[in-house]
């Protein structure tokens, strides 16, 4: 399996990536993502849910942008001071913690956890930021990379996951796609088996790159501040993580914060298995780690949860994160996975909301208002 994670699955050039094929791959990803969403709903015998990250909890928070020019080398400070990070400010936000699985499993089943949040931008500054929707969204997981490397790997794994017989589905794939699936599944297993901690005590990263101004490319991280409070998890409670986060926000006097950092893509310093690669390599391969020893994170902001700010279920159901549509000209997402997953996420969200609208319209008004 080391061979798969080290030598196979990453792409070194456009000749290997086959950009001309990407659009047809995206169309198939949309189709199969909708099928997986429908299959998950049928399995739990419930309404159509989110395509992934179905089980979660949403609260309100504040996103404080620091004065990045203070106490830093001028060249570094100038690189950091892009978009909403150009000036210190405090923005309201909605924060969602979730499990990654498309099914509502026990919180103690091995899984990847996510932290996603939207930052509300003041109308008078939207033009300055190059924002068209009035918000900037961020999506992170408690892993350093995505196990699905690119659109081609996304298609291959989705074919297996939607096959009536996954083993037969894998066997039917071309040889290289078989290896892509095996590599993805190997990386998934590495990521699933982590120590289970309260949501507010995990570190999260964006996994994929984003623009940071006109020149730079970065990844994001959200690191729990020391002393974020949490009680011991009730392991016999299948909603242990969910309930602990709610308890924390509703009851604790000190609320959790996360230090928000950016990691610059530095192709001159970063290496993959001892070799330097061009910037495109680091952008297009979502499963390749950016080594923090070679490219450190720089603290530029802090996300803090608000007390007693739990969103009610009907409010939380209507929230969503879209890092492509809700980005600024200085923060657009980059890379094959970002290009591939956005249309699938939009299609999944539209299907969920249509199903919810249809379901609620069929109910008596006294049920809808309850």
CSV table of C-alpha atoms in Angstrom, one decimal:
chain,number,residue,atom,x,y,z
A,1,UNK,CA,0.0,0.0,0.0
A,2,UNK,CA,3.0,2.4,0.5
A,3,UNK,CA,3.6,2.1,-3.2
A,4,UNK,CA,0.1,3.4,-3.9
A,5,UNK,CA,0.3,6.3,-1.6
A,6,UNK,CA,3.9,7.3,-2.6
A,7,UNK,CA,4.2,6.6,-6.4
A,8,UNK,CA,0.7,6.3,-7.9
A,9,UNK,CA,-2.2,8.6,-8.1
A,10,UNK,CA,-0.5,12.0,-8.2
A,11,UNK,CA,-0.1,13.8,-11.5
A,12,UNK,CA,3.0,15.7,-12.6
A,13,UNK,CA,1.8,17.3,-15.8
A,14,UNK,CA,-1.2,18.3,-17.8
A,15,UNK,CA,-0.4,15.4,-20.1
A,16,UNK,CA,-1.2,13.1,-17.2
A,17,UNK,CA,-4.2,15.0,-16.0
A,18,UNK,CA,-6.0,15.2,-19.4
A,19,UNK,CA,-7.7,18.5,-18.8
A,20,UNK,CA,-9.9,18.0,-21.9
A,21,UNK,CA,-11.6,15.0,-20.2
A,22,UNK,CA,-12.3,16.9,-17.0
A,23,UNK,CA,-15.7,18.3,-18.1
A,24,UNK,CA,-17.1,14.9,-18.9
A,25,UNK,CA,-15.7,13.6,-15.6
A,26,UNK,CA,-17.5,16.4,-13.8
A,27,UNK,CA,-20.8,15.5,-15.5
A,28,UNK,CA,-20.4,11.9,-14.3
A,29,UNK,CA,-19.5,13.1,-10.8
A,30,UNK,CA,-22.7,15.1,-10.6
A,31,UNK,CA,-24.8,12.1,-11.7
A,32,UNK,CA,-23.2,9.7,-9.3
A,33,UNK,CA,-23.2,12.2,-6.4
A,34,UNK,CA,-26.9,12.6,-6.7
A,35,UNK,CA,-27.3,8.8,-6.8
A,36,UNK,CA,-25.2,8.4,-3.6
A,37,UNK,CA,-27.3,11.1,-2.0
A,38,UNK,CA,-30.5,9.3,-2.9
A,39,UNK,CA,-29.1,5.9,-1.8
A,40,UNK,CA,-28.1,7.3,1.6
A,41,UNK,CA,-31.6,8.7,2.2
A,42,UNK,CA,-33.1,5.4,1.2
A,43,UNK,CA,-30.8,3.5,3.6
A,44,UNK,CA,-31.8,5.6,6.6
A,45,UNK,CA,-35.4,5.7,5.4
A,46,UNK,CA,-35.6,9.4,5.7
A,47,UNK,CA,-35.8,12.6,3.6
A,48,UNK,CA,-33.1,13.6,1.2
A,49,UNK,CA,-30.2,14.9,3.2
A,50,UNK,CA,-26.9,16.6,2.5
A,51,UNK,CA,-24.7,14.7,0.1
A,52,UNK,CA,-22.0,14.5,2.8
A,53,UNK,CA,-21.6,15.8,6.3
A,54,UNK,CA,-25.2,14.9,7.1
A,55,UNK,CA,-24.9,14.8,10.8
A,56,UNK,CA,-23.9,18.2,12.3
A,57,UNK,CA,-24.6,21.1,14.6
A,58,UNK,CA,-24.6,24.8,13.8
A,59,UNK,CA,-23.9,27.8,16.0
A,60,UNK,CA,-23.1,31.4,15.6
A,61,UNK,CA,-19.6,32.9,16.1
A,62,UNK,CA,-17.3,35.8,15.4
A,63,UNK,CA,-14.4,35.9,13.0
A,64,UNK,CA,-11.8,38.4,14.1
A,65,UNK,CA,-9.2,39.5,11.6
A,66,UNK,CA,-5.9,40.6,13.2
A,67,UNK,CA,-3.7,43.5,12.2
A,68,UNK,CA,-1.3,41.3,10.1
A,69,UNK,CA,1.0,44.3,9.4
A,70,UNK,CA,1.9,44.6,13.1
A,71,UNK,CA,5.2,43.1,14.2
A,72,UNK,CA,6.0,41.3,11.0
A,73,UNK,CA,8.5,41.6,8.2
A,74,UNK,CA,7.0,44.0,5.7
A,75,UNK,CA,7.2,41.6,2.8
A,76,UNK,CA,5.5,38.8,4.6
A,77,UNK,CA,2.9,41.2,6.1
A,78,UNK,CA,2.1,42.5,2.6
A,79,UNK,CA,1.5,39.0,1.3
A,80,UNK,CA,-0.8,38.2,4.3
A,81,UNK,CA,-2.8,41.4,4.0
A,82,UNK,CA,-5.0,40.3,1.1
A,83,UNK,CA,-8.8,40.4,0.7
A,84,UNK,CA,-10.7,40.4,4.0
A,85,UNK,CA,-7.4,40.0,5.8
A,86,UNK,CA,-6.1,43.4,4.6
A,87,UNK,CA,-7.5,45.3,7.6
A,88,UNK,CA,-8.4,44.3,11.2
A,89,UNK,CA,-12.1,43.8,11.7
A,90,UNK,CA,-14.7,41.5,13.4
A,91,UNK,CA,-17.3,39.7,11.2
A,92,UNK,CA,-20.3,37.7,12.3
A,93,UNK,CA,-20.3,34.1,11.2
A,94,UNK,CA,-22.3,30.8,11.2
A,95,UNK,CA,-20.2,27.8,12.2
A,96,UNK,CA,-21.1,24.1,11.5
A,97,UNK,CA,-19.4,21.1,13.0
A,98,UNK,CA,-20.2,17.8,11.4
A,99,UNK,CA,-19.2,14.2,10.7
A,100,UNK,CA,-18.2,13.5,7.0
A,101,UNK,CA,-20.2,10.4,6.4
A,102,UNK,CA,-23.4,10.7,4.3
A,103,UNK,CA,-25.2,8.6,6.9
A,104,UNK,CA,-26.2,9.5,10.4
A,105,UNK,CA,-23.9,7.2,12.3
A,106,UNK,CA,-22.9,7.1,15.9
A,107,UNK,CA,-20.4,9.9,16.7
A,108,UNK,CA,-18.0,7.2,17.9
A,109,UNK,CA,-17.9,5.4,14.6
A,110,UNK,CA,-14.5,6.3,13.0
A,111,UNK,CA,-15.0,9.3,10.8
A,112,UNK,CA,-13.4,12.5,9.6
A,113,UNK,CA,-14.9,15.6,11.3
A,114,UNK,CA,-15.4,19.0,9.7
A,115,UNK,CA,-15.5,22.6,10.6
A,116,UNK,CA,-17.2,24.9,8.1
A,117,UNK,CA,-18.2,28.5,8.5
A,118,UNK,CA,-19.5,31.5,6.6
A,119,UNK,CA,-18.3,35.1,7.3
A,120,UNK,CA,-20.8,37.9,6.7
A,121,UNK,CA,-19.3,40.8,4.8
A,122,UNK,CA,-20.7,44.3,5.2
A,123,UNK,CA,-22.4,45.6,2.1
A,124,UNK,CA,-20.3,48.7,1.9
A,125,UNK,CA,-17.1,46.6,1.6
A,126,UNK,CA,-18.3,44.0,-0.8
A,127,UNK,CA,-16.9,45.9,-3.8
A,128,UNK,CA,-13.6,46.3,-2.1
A,129,UNK,CA,-13.3,42.6,-1.5
A,130,UNK,CA,-14.6,41.6,-4.9
A,131,UNK,CA,-17.5,39.7,-3.3
A,132,UNK,CA,-20.8,39.2,-5.1
A,133,UNK,CA,-22.8,37.4,-2.4
A,134,UNK,CA,-22.0,39.3,0.8
A,135,UNK,CA,-20.1,36.4,2.5
A,136,UNK,CA,-16.9,34.4,2.3
A,137,UNK,CA,-17.1,30.7,3.2
A,138,UNK,CA,-14.5,28.3,4.6
A,139,UNK,CA,-14.6,24.5,4.7
A,140,UNK,CA,-12.1,22.4,6.7
A,141,UNK,CA,-11.6,18.9,8.0
A,142,UNK,CA,-9.5,17.4,10.8
A,143,UNK,CA,-7.1,16.0,8.1
A,144,UNK,CA,-4.2,17.5,6.2
A,145,UNK,CA,-5.3,16.3,2.8
A,146,UNK,CA,-8.2,14.9,0.9
A,147,UNK,CA,-8.0,11.2,0.1
A,148,UNK,CA,-9.5,11.8,-3.4
A,149,UNK,CA,-6.7,13.3,-5.4
A,150,UNK,CA,-8.5,14.8,-8.4
A,151,UNK,CA,-11.5,14.6,-10.7
A,152,UNK,CA,-10.4,11.3,-12.3
A,153,UNK,CA,-10.1,9.7,-8.9
A,154,UNK,CA,-13.4,11.2,-7.9
A,155,UNK,CA,-15.1,9.5,-10.9
A,156,UNK,CA,-13.4,6.1,-10.2
A,157,UNK,CA,-14.4,6.0,-6.5
A,158,UNK,CA,-17.9,7.1,-7.2
A,159,UNK,CA,-18.4,4.3,-9.7
A,160,UNK,CA,-17.5,1.8,-7.0
A,161,UNK,CA,-19.6,3.4,-4.3
A,162,UNK,CA,-22.7,3.5,-6.6
A,163,UNK,CA,-22.3,0.0,-7.9
A,164,UNK,CA,-24.9,-2.6,-6.8
A,165,UNK,CA,-21.9,-4.8,-6.1
A,166,UNK,CA,-18.9,-2.7,-5.1
A,167,UNK,CA,-16.4,-5.5,-5.7
A,168,UNK,CA,-17.7,-6.1,-9.2
A,169,UNK,CA,-17.7,-2.3,-9.7
A,170,UNK,CA,-14.0,-2.2,-8.8
A,171,UNK,CA,-13.2,-5.1,-11.0
A,172,UNK,CA,-14.9,-3.5,-14.0
A,173,UNK,CA,-12.7,-0.4,-13.9
A,174,UNK,CA,-9.6,0.1,-16.1
A,175,UNK,CA,-6.3,-0.9,-14.3
A,176,UNK,CA,-5.3,2.7,-13.5
A,177,UNK,CA,-8.7,3.5,-12.1
A,178,UNK,CA,-8.5,0.4,-9.9
A,179,UNK,CA,-5.2,1.8,-8.5
A,180,UNK,CA,-6.8,5.2,-8.0
A,181,UNK,CA,-9.6,3.6,-6.0
A,182,UNK,CA,-7.3,1.5,-3.9
A,183,UNK,CA,-5.1,4.5,-3.2
A,184,UNK,CA,-8.1,6.5,-2.1
A,185,UNK,CA,-9.4,3.8,0.2
A,186,UNK,CA,-6.0,3.4,1.7
A,187,UNK,CA,-5.8,7.1,2.5
A,188,UNK,CA,-9.3,7.0,3.9
A,189,UNK,CA,-8.4,4.3,6.4
A,190,UNK,CA,-5.4,6.4,7.6
A,191,UNK,CA,-7.7,9.4,8.1
A,192,UNK,CA,-10.6,7.6,9.8
A,193,UNK,CA,-8.7,6.1,12.7
A,194,UNK,CA,-7.9,9.2,14.7
A,195,UNK,CA,-8.4,9.8,18.4
A,196,UNK,CA,-12.0,10.9,19.0
A,197,UNK,CA,-12.1,14.3,20.6
A,198,UNK,CA,-14.8,16.9,21.1
A,199,UNK,CA,-15.4,19.1,18.0
A,200,UNK,CA,-14.0,22.2,19.8
A,201,UNK,CA,-10.7,20.4,20.6
A,202,UNK,CA,-9.8,19.3,17.1
A,203,UNK,CA,-7.5,21.0,14.5
A,204,UNK,CA,-9.0,21.5,11.1
A,205,UNK,CA,-7.4,22.3,7.7
A,206,UNK,CA,-8.8,23.2,4.3
A,207,UNK,CA,-7.0,20.3,2.5
A,208,UNK,CA,-7.3,22.2,-0.8
A,209,UNK,CA,-5.7,25.5,-2.1
A,210,UNK,CA,-7.2,28.9,-2.6
A,211,UNK,CA,-6.0,32.2,-4.1
A,212,UNK,CA,-4.7,34.7,-1.6
A,213,UNK,CA,-4.5,37.9,-3.6
A,214,UNK,CA,-3.4,38.1,-7.2
A,215,UNK,CA,-0.2,36.1,-6.8
A,216,UNK,CA,-0.2,33.8,-3.8
A,217,UNK,CA,-1.9,30.4,-3.2
A,218,UNK,CA,-2.6,29.2,0.3
A,219,UNK,CA,-4.3,26.5,2.5
A,220,UNK,CA,-6.1,27.4,5.7
A,221,UNK,CA,-6.0,25.9,9.2
A,222,UNK,CA,-8.1,26.4,12.4
A,223,UNK,CA,-6.2,25.3,15.5
A,224,UNK,CA,-8.1,25.0,18.8
A,225,UNK,CA,-6.9,27.6,21.3
A,226,UNK,CA,-5.4,26.1,24.6
A,227,UNK,CA,-8.0,25.7,27.2
A,228,UNK,CA,-11.0,25.2,24.9
A,229,UNK,CA,-13.4,23.6,27.4
A,230,UNK,CA,-14.9,20.2,27.0
A,231,UNK,CA,-16.3,17.5,29.3
A,232,UNK,CA,-15.4,13.8,28.9
A,233,UNK,CA,-17.4,12.4,26.1
A,234,UNK,CA,-20.2,10.0,26.9
A,235,UNK,CA,-19.1,7.0,24.8
A,236,UNK,CA,-22.4,5.2,25.3
A,237,UNK,CA,-24.2,8.2,23.7
A,238,UNK,CA,-24.3,7.9,19.9
A,239,UNK,CA,-24.7,11.7,19.7
A,240,UNK,CA,-21.8,12.3,22.1
A,241,UNK,CA,-19.9,14.9,20.0
A,242,UNK,CA,-23.1,16.6,18.9
A,243,UNK,CA,-24.5,16.9,22.5
A,244,UNK,CA,-21.1,18.0,24.0
A,245,UNK,CA,-20.9,20.9,21.5
A,246,UNK,CA,-24.4,22.0,22.3
A,247,UNK,CA,-23.7,21.7,26.1
A,248,UNK,CA,-20.6,23.8,25.6
A,249,UNK,CA,-22.2,26.6,23.7
A,250,UNK,CA,-25.3,26.7,26.0
A,251,UNK,CA,-23.7,26.2,29.4
A,252,UNK,CA,-20.0,27.2,29.5
A,253,UNK,CA,-18.9,30.7,30.5
A,254,UNK,CA,-15.7,30.4,28.4
A,255,UNK,CA,-16.4,29.8,24.7
A,256,UNK,CA,-14.0,28.0,22.3
A,257,UNK,CA,-11.8,29.8,19.8
A,258,UNK,CA,-9.7,28.6,16.9
A,259,UNK,CA,-6.6,30.3,15.6
A,260,UNK,CA,-6.9,30.8,11.9
A,261,UNK,CA,-3.8,30.5,9.8
A,262,UNK,CA,-2.7,30.5,6.2
A,263,UNK,CA,0.1,28.4,4.6
A,264,UNK,CA,1.7,29.8,1.5
A,265,UNK,CA,2.5,27.5,-1.4
A,266,UNK,CA,6.3,27.8,-1.7
A,267,UNK,CA,7.4,25.6,-4.6
A,268,UNK,CA,11.1,26.6,-4.0
A,269,UNK,CA,11.1,25.0,-0.6
A,270,UNK,CA,8.4,22.3,-0.7
A,271,UNK,CA,9.3,18.8,-1.7
A,272,UNK,CA,7.5,15.6,-2.5
A,273,UNK,CA,9.5,12.5,-1.6
A,274,UNK,CA,12.6,14.6,-1.7
A,275,UNK,CA,12.0,16.3,-5.1
A,276,UNK,CA,10.9,19.9,-5.9
A,277,UNK,CA,7.8,20.2,-8.0
A,278,UNK,CA,6.2,23.2,-9.8
A,279,UNK,CA,3.3,25.1,-8.3
A,280,UNK,CA,0.8,23.4,-10.5
A,281,UNK,CA,1.7,20.0,-8.9
A,282,UNK,CA,0.9,21.3,-5.5
A,283,UNK,CA,-2.4,22.9,-6.7
A,284,UNK,CA,-3.8,20.0,-8.7
A,285,UNK,CA,-3.0,17.1,-6.3
A,286,UNK,CA,-5.4,17.3,-3.4
A,287,UNK,CA,-4.0,14.2,-1.7
A,288,UNK,CA,-0.4,15.5,-1.4
A,289,UNK,CA,0.5,17.1,1.9
A,290,UNK,CA,2.1,20.5,2.2
A,291,UNK,CA,4.8,20.0,4.8
A,292,UNK,CA,4.6,22.5,7.6
A,293,UNK,CA,8.3,22.3,8.2
A,294,UNK,CA,8.8,23.7,4.7
A,295,UNK,CA,5.8,26.0,4.5
A,296,UNK,CA,4.6,27.1,8.0
A,297,UNK,CA,1.2,28.5,8.8
A,298,UNK,CA,0.9,32.2,9.7
A,299,UNK,CA,-1.7,33.3,12.3
A,300,UNK,CA,-4.0,36.0,10.9
A,301,UNK,CA,-7.4,35.7,12.5
A,302,UNK,CA,-9.4,33.9,15.2
A,303,UNK,CA,-12.8,32.2,15.1
A,304,UNK,CA,-14.7,32.3,18.4
A,305,UNK,CA,-18.1,30.6,19.1
A,306,UNK,CA,-20.9,32.7,20.7
A,307,UNK,CA,-22.6,31.7,23.9
A,308,UNK,CA,-26.2,30.4,23.7
A,309,UNK,CA,-26.2,30.7,19.9
A,310,UNK,CA,-27.3,27.3,18.8
A,311,UNK,CA,-29.2,27.4,15.5
A,312,UNK,CA,-32.6,25.6,15.7
A,313,UNK,CA,-33.0,22.6,13.4
A,314,UNK,CA,-35.1,24.5,10.8
A,315,UNK,CA,-32.4,27.3,10.7
A,316,UNK,CA,-29.5,24.8,10.5
A,317,UNK,CA,-31.2,22.9,7.7
A,318,UNK,CA,-31.3,25.9,5.5
A,319,UNK,CA,-27.6,26.8,5.9
A,320,UNK,CA,-24.9,25.6,3.5
A,321,UNK,CA,-21.3,26.3,2.7
A,322,UNK,CA,-20.2,27.1,-0.8
A,323,UNK,CA,-16.5,28.0,-1.0
A,324,UNK,CA,-16.7,28.7,-4.8
A,325,UNK,CA,-19.9,30.9,-5.0
A,326,UNK,CA,-19.2,32.6,-1.7
A,327,UNK,CA,-15.6,33.6,-2.3
A,328,UNK,CA,-14.0,36.9,-3.2
A,329,UNK,CA,-11.7,37.7,-6.2
A,330,UNK,CA,-8.8,37.2,-3.7
A,331,UNK,CA,-9.9,33.9,-2.4
A,332,UNK,CA,-11.2,31.7,-5.2
A,333,UNK,CA,-10.6,27.9,-4.9
A,334,UNK,CA,-8.1,26.2,-7.1
A,335,UNK,CA,-7.3,22.7,-8.4
A,336,UNK,CA,-9.0,19.7,-9.9
A,337,UNK,CA,-11.0,18.7,-6.9
A,338,UNK,CA,-12.4,22.2,-6.3
A,339,UNK,CA,-13.4,22.4,-10.0
A,340,UNK,CA,-15.0,19.0,-9.8
A,341,UNK,CA,-16.8,19.1,-6.5
A,342,UNK,CA,-18.5,22.5,-6.8
A,343,UNK,CA,-21.0,21.5,-9.5
A,344,UNK,CA,-21.8,18.3,-7.7
A,345,UNK,CA,-22.3,20.2,-4.4
A,346,UNK,CA,-24.6,22.7,-6.1
A,347,UNK,CA,-26.7,19.9,-7.7
A,348,UNK,CA,-26.9,18.0,-4.4
A,349,UNK,CA,-28.0,21.1,-2.5
A,350,UNK,CA,-30.6,22.0,-5.0
A,351,UNK,CA,-32.0,18.4,-4.9
A,352,UNK,CA,-32.1,18.5,-1.1
A,353,UNK,CA,-33.9,21.9,-1.0
A,354,UNK,CA,-36.4,20.9,-3.7
A,355,UNK,CA,-37.2,17.7,-1.7
A,356,UNK,CA,-37.6,19.7,1.5
A,357,UNK,CA,-39.8,22.3,-0.1
A,358,UNK,CA,-42.0,19.5,-1.6
A,359,UNK,CA,-42.2,17.7,1.7
A,360,UNK,CA,-43.1,20.8,3.8
A,361,UNK,CA,-45.7,21.9,1.2
A,362,UNK,CA,-47.4,18.6,1.5
A,363,UNK,CA,-47.8,19.0,5.3
A,364,UNK,CA,-50.6,20.9,7.1
A,365,UNK,CA,-49.6,24.4,8.1
A,366,UNK,CA,-49.8,23.6,11.8
A,367,UNK,CA,-47.1,20.9,11.2
A,368,UNK,CA,-44.8,23.2,9.2
A,369,UNK,CA,-44.9,25.9,11.9
A,370,UNK,CA,-44.2,23.6,14.8
